[in-house]
Short mmCIF file of C-alpha atoms in Angstrom, two decimals:
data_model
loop_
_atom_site.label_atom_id
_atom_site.label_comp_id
_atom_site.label_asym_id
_atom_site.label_seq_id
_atom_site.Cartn_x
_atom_site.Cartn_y
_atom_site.Cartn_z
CA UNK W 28 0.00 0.00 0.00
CA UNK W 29 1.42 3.19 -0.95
CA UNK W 30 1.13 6.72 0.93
CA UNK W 31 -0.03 9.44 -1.31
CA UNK W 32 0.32 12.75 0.29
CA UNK W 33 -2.43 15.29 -0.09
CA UNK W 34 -2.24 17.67 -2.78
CA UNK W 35 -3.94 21.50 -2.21
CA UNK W 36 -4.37 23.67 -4.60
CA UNK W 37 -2.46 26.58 -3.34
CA UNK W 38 0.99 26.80 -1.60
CA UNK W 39 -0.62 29.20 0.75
CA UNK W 40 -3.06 27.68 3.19
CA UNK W 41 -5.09 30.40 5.26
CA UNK W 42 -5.88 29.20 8.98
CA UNK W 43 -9.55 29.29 7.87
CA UNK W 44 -8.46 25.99 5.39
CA UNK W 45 -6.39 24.48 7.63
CA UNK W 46 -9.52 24.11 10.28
CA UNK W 47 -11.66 22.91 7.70
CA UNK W 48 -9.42 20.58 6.68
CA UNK W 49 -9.93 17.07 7.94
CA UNK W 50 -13.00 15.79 6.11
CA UNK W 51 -12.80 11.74 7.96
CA UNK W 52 -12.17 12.90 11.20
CA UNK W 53 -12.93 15.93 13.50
CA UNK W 54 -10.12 18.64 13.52
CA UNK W 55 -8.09 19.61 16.91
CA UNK W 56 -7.00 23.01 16.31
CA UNK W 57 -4.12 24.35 18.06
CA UNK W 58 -2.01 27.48 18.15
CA UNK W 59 1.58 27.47 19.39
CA UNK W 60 3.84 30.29 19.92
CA UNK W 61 7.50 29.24 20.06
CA UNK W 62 11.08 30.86 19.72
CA UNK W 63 11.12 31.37 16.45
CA UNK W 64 7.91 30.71 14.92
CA UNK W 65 4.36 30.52 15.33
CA UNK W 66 2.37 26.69 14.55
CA UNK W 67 -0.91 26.39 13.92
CA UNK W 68 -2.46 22.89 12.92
CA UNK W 69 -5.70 21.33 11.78
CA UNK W 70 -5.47 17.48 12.79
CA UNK W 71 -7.57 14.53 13.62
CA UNK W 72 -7.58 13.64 17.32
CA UNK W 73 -6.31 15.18 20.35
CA UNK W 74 -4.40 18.48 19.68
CA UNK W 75 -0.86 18.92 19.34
CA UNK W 76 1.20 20.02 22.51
CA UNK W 77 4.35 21.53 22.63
CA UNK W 78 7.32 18.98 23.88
CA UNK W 79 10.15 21.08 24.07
CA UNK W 80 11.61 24.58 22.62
CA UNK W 81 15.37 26.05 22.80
CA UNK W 82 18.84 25.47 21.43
CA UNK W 83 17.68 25.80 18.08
CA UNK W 84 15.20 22.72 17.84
CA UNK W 85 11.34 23.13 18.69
CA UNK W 86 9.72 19.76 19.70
CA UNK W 87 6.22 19.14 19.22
CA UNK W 88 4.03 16.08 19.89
CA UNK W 89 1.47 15.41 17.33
CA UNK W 90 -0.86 13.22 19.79
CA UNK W 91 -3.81 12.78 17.28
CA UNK W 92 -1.22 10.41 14.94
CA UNK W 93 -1.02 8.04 18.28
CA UNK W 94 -4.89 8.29 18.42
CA UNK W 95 -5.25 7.27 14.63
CA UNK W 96 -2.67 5.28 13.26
CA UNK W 97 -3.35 2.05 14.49
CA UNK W 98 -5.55 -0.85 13.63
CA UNK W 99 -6.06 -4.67 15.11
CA UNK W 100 -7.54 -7.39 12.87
CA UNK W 101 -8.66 -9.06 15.71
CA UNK W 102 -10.36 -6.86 17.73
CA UNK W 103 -12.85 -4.66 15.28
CA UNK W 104 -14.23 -2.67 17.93
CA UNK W 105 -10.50 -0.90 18.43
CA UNK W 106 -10.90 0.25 15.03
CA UNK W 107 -13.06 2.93 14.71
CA UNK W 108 -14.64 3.59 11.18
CA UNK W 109 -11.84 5.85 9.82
CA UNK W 110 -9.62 5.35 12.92
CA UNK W 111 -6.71 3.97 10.50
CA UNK W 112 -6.38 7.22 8.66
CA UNK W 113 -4.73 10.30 9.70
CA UNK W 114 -4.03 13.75 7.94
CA UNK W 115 -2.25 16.30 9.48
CA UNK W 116 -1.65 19.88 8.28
CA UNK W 117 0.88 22.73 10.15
CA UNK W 118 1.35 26.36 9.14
CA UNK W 119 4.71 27.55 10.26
CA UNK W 120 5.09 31.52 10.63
CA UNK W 121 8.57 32.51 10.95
CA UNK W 122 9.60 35.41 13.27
CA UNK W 123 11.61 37.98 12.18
CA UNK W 124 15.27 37.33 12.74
CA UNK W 125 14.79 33.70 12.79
CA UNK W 126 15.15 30.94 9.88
CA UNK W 127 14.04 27.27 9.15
CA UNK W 128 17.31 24.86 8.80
CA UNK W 129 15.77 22.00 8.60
CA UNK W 130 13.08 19.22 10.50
CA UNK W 131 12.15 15.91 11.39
CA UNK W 132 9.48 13.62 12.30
CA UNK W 133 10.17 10.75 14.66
CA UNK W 134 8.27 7.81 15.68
CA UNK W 135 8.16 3.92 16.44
CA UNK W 136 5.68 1.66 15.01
CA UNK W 137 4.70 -1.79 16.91
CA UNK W 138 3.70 -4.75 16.26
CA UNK W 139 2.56 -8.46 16.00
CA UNK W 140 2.22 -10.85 13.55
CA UNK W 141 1.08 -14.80 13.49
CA UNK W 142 -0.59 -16.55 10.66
CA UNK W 143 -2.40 -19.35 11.80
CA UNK W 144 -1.13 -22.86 11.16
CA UNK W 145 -2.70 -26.35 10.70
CA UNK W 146 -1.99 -29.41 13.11
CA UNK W 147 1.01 -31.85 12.54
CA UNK W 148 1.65 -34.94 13.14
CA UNK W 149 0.93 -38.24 11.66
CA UNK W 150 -1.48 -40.00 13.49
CA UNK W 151 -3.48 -36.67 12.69
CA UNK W 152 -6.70 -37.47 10.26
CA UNK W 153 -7.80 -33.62 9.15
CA UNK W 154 -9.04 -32.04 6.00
CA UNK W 155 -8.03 -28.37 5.99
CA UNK W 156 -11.37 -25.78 5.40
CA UNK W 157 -9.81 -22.42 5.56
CA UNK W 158 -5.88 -21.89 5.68
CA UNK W 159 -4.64 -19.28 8.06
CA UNK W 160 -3.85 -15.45 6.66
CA UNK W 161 -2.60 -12.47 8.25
CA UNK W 162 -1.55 -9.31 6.88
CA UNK W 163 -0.64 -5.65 8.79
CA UNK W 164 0.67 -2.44 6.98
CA UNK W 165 1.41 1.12 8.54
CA UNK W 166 3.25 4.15 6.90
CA UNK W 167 3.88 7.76 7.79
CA UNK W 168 4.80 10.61 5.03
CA UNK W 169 5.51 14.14 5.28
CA UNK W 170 6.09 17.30 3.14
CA UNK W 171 6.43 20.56 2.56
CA UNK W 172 5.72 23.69 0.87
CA UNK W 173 7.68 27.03 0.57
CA UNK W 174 4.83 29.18 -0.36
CA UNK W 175 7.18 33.12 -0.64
CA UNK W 176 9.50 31.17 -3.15
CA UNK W 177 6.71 28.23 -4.38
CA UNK W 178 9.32 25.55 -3.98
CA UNK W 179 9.00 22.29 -2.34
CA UNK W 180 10.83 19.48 -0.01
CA UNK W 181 10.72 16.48 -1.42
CA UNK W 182 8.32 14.05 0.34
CA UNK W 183 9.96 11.20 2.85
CA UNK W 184 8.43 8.21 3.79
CA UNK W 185 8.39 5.16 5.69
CA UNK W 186 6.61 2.04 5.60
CA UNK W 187 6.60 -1.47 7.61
CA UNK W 188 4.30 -4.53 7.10
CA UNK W 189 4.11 -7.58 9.17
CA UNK W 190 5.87 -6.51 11.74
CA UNK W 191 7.15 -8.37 14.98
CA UNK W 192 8.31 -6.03 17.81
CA UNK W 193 9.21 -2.29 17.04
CA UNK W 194 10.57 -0.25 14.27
CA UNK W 195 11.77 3.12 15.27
CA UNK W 196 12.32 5.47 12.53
CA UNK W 197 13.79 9.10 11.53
CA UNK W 198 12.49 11.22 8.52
CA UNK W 199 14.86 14.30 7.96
CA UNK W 200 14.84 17.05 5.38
CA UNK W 201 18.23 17.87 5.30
CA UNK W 202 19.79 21.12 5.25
CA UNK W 203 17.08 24.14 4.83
CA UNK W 204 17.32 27.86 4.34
CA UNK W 205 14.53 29.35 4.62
CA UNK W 206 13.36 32.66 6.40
CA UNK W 207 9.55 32.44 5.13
CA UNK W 208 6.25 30.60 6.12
CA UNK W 209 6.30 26.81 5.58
CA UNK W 210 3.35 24.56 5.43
CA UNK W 211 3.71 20.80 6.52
CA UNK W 212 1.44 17.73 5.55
CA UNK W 213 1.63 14.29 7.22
CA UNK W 214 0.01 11.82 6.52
CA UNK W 215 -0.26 8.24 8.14
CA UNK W 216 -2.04 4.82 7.93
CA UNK W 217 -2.57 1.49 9.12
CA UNK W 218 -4.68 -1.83 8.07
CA UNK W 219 -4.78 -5.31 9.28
CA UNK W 220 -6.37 -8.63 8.02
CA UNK W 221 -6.92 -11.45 9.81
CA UNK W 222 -8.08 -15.19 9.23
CA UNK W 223 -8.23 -18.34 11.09
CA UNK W 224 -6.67 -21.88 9.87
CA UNK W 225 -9.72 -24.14 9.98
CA UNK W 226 -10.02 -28.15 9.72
CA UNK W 227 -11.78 -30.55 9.90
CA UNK W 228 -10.97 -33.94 12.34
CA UNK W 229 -12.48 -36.15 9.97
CA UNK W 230 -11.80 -39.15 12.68
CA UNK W 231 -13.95 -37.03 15.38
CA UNK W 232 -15.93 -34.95 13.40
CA UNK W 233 -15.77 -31.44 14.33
CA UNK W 234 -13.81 -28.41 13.31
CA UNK W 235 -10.33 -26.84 14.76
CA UNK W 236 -9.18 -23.52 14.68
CA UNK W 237 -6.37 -21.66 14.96
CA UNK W 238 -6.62 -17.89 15.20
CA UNK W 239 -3.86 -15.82 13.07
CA UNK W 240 -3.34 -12.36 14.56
CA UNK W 241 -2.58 -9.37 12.55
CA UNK W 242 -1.77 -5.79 14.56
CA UNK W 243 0.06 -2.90 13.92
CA UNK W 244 -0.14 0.98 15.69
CA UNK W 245 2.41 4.03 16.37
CA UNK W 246 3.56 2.84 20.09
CA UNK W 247 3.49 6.47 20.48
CA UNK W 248 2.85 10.17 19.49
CA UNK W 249 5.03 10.97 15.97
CA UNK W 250 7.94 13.93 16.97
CA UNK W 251 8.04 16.58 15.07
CA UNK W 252 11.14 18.58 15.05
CA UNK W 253 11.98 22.17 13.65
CA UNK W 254 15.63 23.31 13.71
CA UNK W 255 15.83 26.86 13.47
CA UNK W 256 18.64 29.88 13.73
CA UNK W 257 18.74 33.42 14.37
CA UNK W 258 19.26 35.59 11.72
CA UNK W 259 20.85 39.23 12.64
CA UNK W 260 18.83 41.64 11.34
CA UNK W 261 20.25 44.45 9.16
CA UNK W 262 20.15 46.63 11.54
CA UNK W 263 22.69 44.84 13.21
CA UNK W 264 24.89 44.45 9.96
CA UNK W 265 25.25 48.36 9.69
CA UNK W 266 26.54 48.28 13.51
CA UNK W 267 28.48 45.90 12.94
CA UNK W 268 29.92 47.18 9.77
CA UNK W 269 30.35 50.94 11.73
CA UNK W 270 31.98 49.37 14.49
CA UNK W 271 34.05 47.78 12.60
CA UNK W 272 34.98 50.68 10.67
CA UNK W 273 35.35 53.02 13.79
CA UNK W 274 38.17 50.14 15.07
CA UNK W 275 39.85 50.56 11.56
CA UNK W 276 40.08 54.41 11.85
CA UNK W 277 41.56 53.80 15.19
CA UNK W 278 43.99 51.46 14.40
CA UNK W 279 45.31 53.77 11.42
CA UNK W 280 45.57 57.06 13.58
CA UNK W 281 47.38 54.98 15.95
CA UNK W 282 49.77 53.76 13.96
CA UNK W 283 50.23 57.48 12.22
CA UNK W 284 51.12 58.71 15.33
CA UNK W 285 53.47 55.88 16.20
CA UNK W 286 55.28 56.92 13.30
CA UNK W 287 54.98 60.57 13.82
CA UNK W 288 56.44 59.92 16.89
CA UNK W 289 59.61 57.51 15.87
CA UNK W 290 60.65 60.04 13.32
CA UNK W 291 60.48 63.26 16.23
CA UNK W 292 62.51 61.05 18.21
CA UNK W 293 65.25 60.03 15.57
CA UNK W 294 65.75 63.96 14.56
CA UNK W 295 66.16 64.98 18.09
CA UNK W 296 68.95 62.26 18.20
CA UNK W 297 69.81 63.08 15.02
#
């Protein structure tokens, strides 16, 4: 199963689209005002909470993935009717004197797989009904727009199917420059399939069963991570630049008078 990440007409999405945005599930909006930028999201499930913000990295937990990206063949009642579906979408505002060098978006995916077998063994008389089946699948994507310049980072993904255990994983954009807004999509999924090995005991008859099992869910909320960087304003250059220049003038009278001063003292000896 392959993730395709939701397309929008326009680079530029107003707050008004973002909180309409959503159409499976009902929207958590939430406004966060960090460091260096301002995040405001549209999202399925609880809302997003800041984790952590300073040393250049802003943390932010994006509960409502936990709360939808998960799904148990075995237990239909977990699963609620769109409960294996998540879309999330984050306006980034950057504050003046700050830029965007990059992000990620962390998580770890669990587990549990088992398709059910037949009995062995020779003194065994069956006939086999149904043979067992089991099937999970989960994947995360994310992207982004640049909507001042109307470039793009290229979409990263990651995917795991029939999994045993835990899978932690990293997506990273690489290096970024960028001093404007940035929207973010991710998007996430999960299915499962179960079925049962059946038989029949032809010797005794009546039916066997064993039950495959088929699960697969985030093991917690995905971590998203923007790096940021101040950026001295230009204000700051022109100080800078007069300061600099106001040493340089010093420097050079100094020395003018140093030599001023040699060549008094070598007439007077002279």
């Amino acid at each position: 199963m392959s993730i395709h990440p939701y397309r929008f007409a326009s680079g530029t999405v107003a707050l008004a689209a973002l909180l309409a945005f959503a159409p499976l599930h009902a929207s958590a909006a939430a406004h966060l005002d960090t460091t260096a930028f301002s995040f405001d999201s549209a999202s399925p499930g609880r809302a997003d909470t800041l984790l952590a913000d300073g040393g250049g990295a802003t943390t932010i937990s994006l509960l409502g993935a936990h709360d939808m990206i998960k799904y148990d063949a075995a237990d239909p009642s977990w699963n609620g009717p769109y409960d294996h579906l998540y879309q999330g979408v984050f306006q980034l505002n950057v504050h003046a004197g700050y830029k965007i060098t990059g992000y990620s978006l962390m998580g770890t995916f669990s587990g549990e797989h088992y398709v059910g077998q037949f009995p062995t063994g020779s003194d065994l008389n069956i006939m086999p009904m149904n043979w067992g089946a089991a099937y999970a699948g989960a994947g995360v994507a994310i992207r982004a727009d640049l909507p001042t310049t109307g470039g793009a980072v290229a979409p990263l993904s990651h995917q795991q199917h029939n999994l045993k255990g835990t899978d932690a994983f990293t997506l990273d954009s690489g290096p970024l420059d960028h001093a404007g807004p940035m929207n973010l999509y991710v998007e996430g999924f999960a299915f499962a399939e179960a079925t049962a090995a059946e038989w029949w005991y032809l010797d005794y008859g009546f039916m066997g069963k064993d039950y495959s099992r088929a699960r697969i869910e985030l093991s917690g909320p995905l971590l998203l991570t923007v790096y940021t960087q101040a950026v001295p304003e230009p204000h700051t250059y022109a100080m800078t630049l007069a300061g600099l220049a106001l040493i340089g003038g010093t420097l050079r009278r100094r020395r003018r008078l140093a030599r001023s001063g040699a060549q008094a003292d070598f007439s007077l000896k002279g």
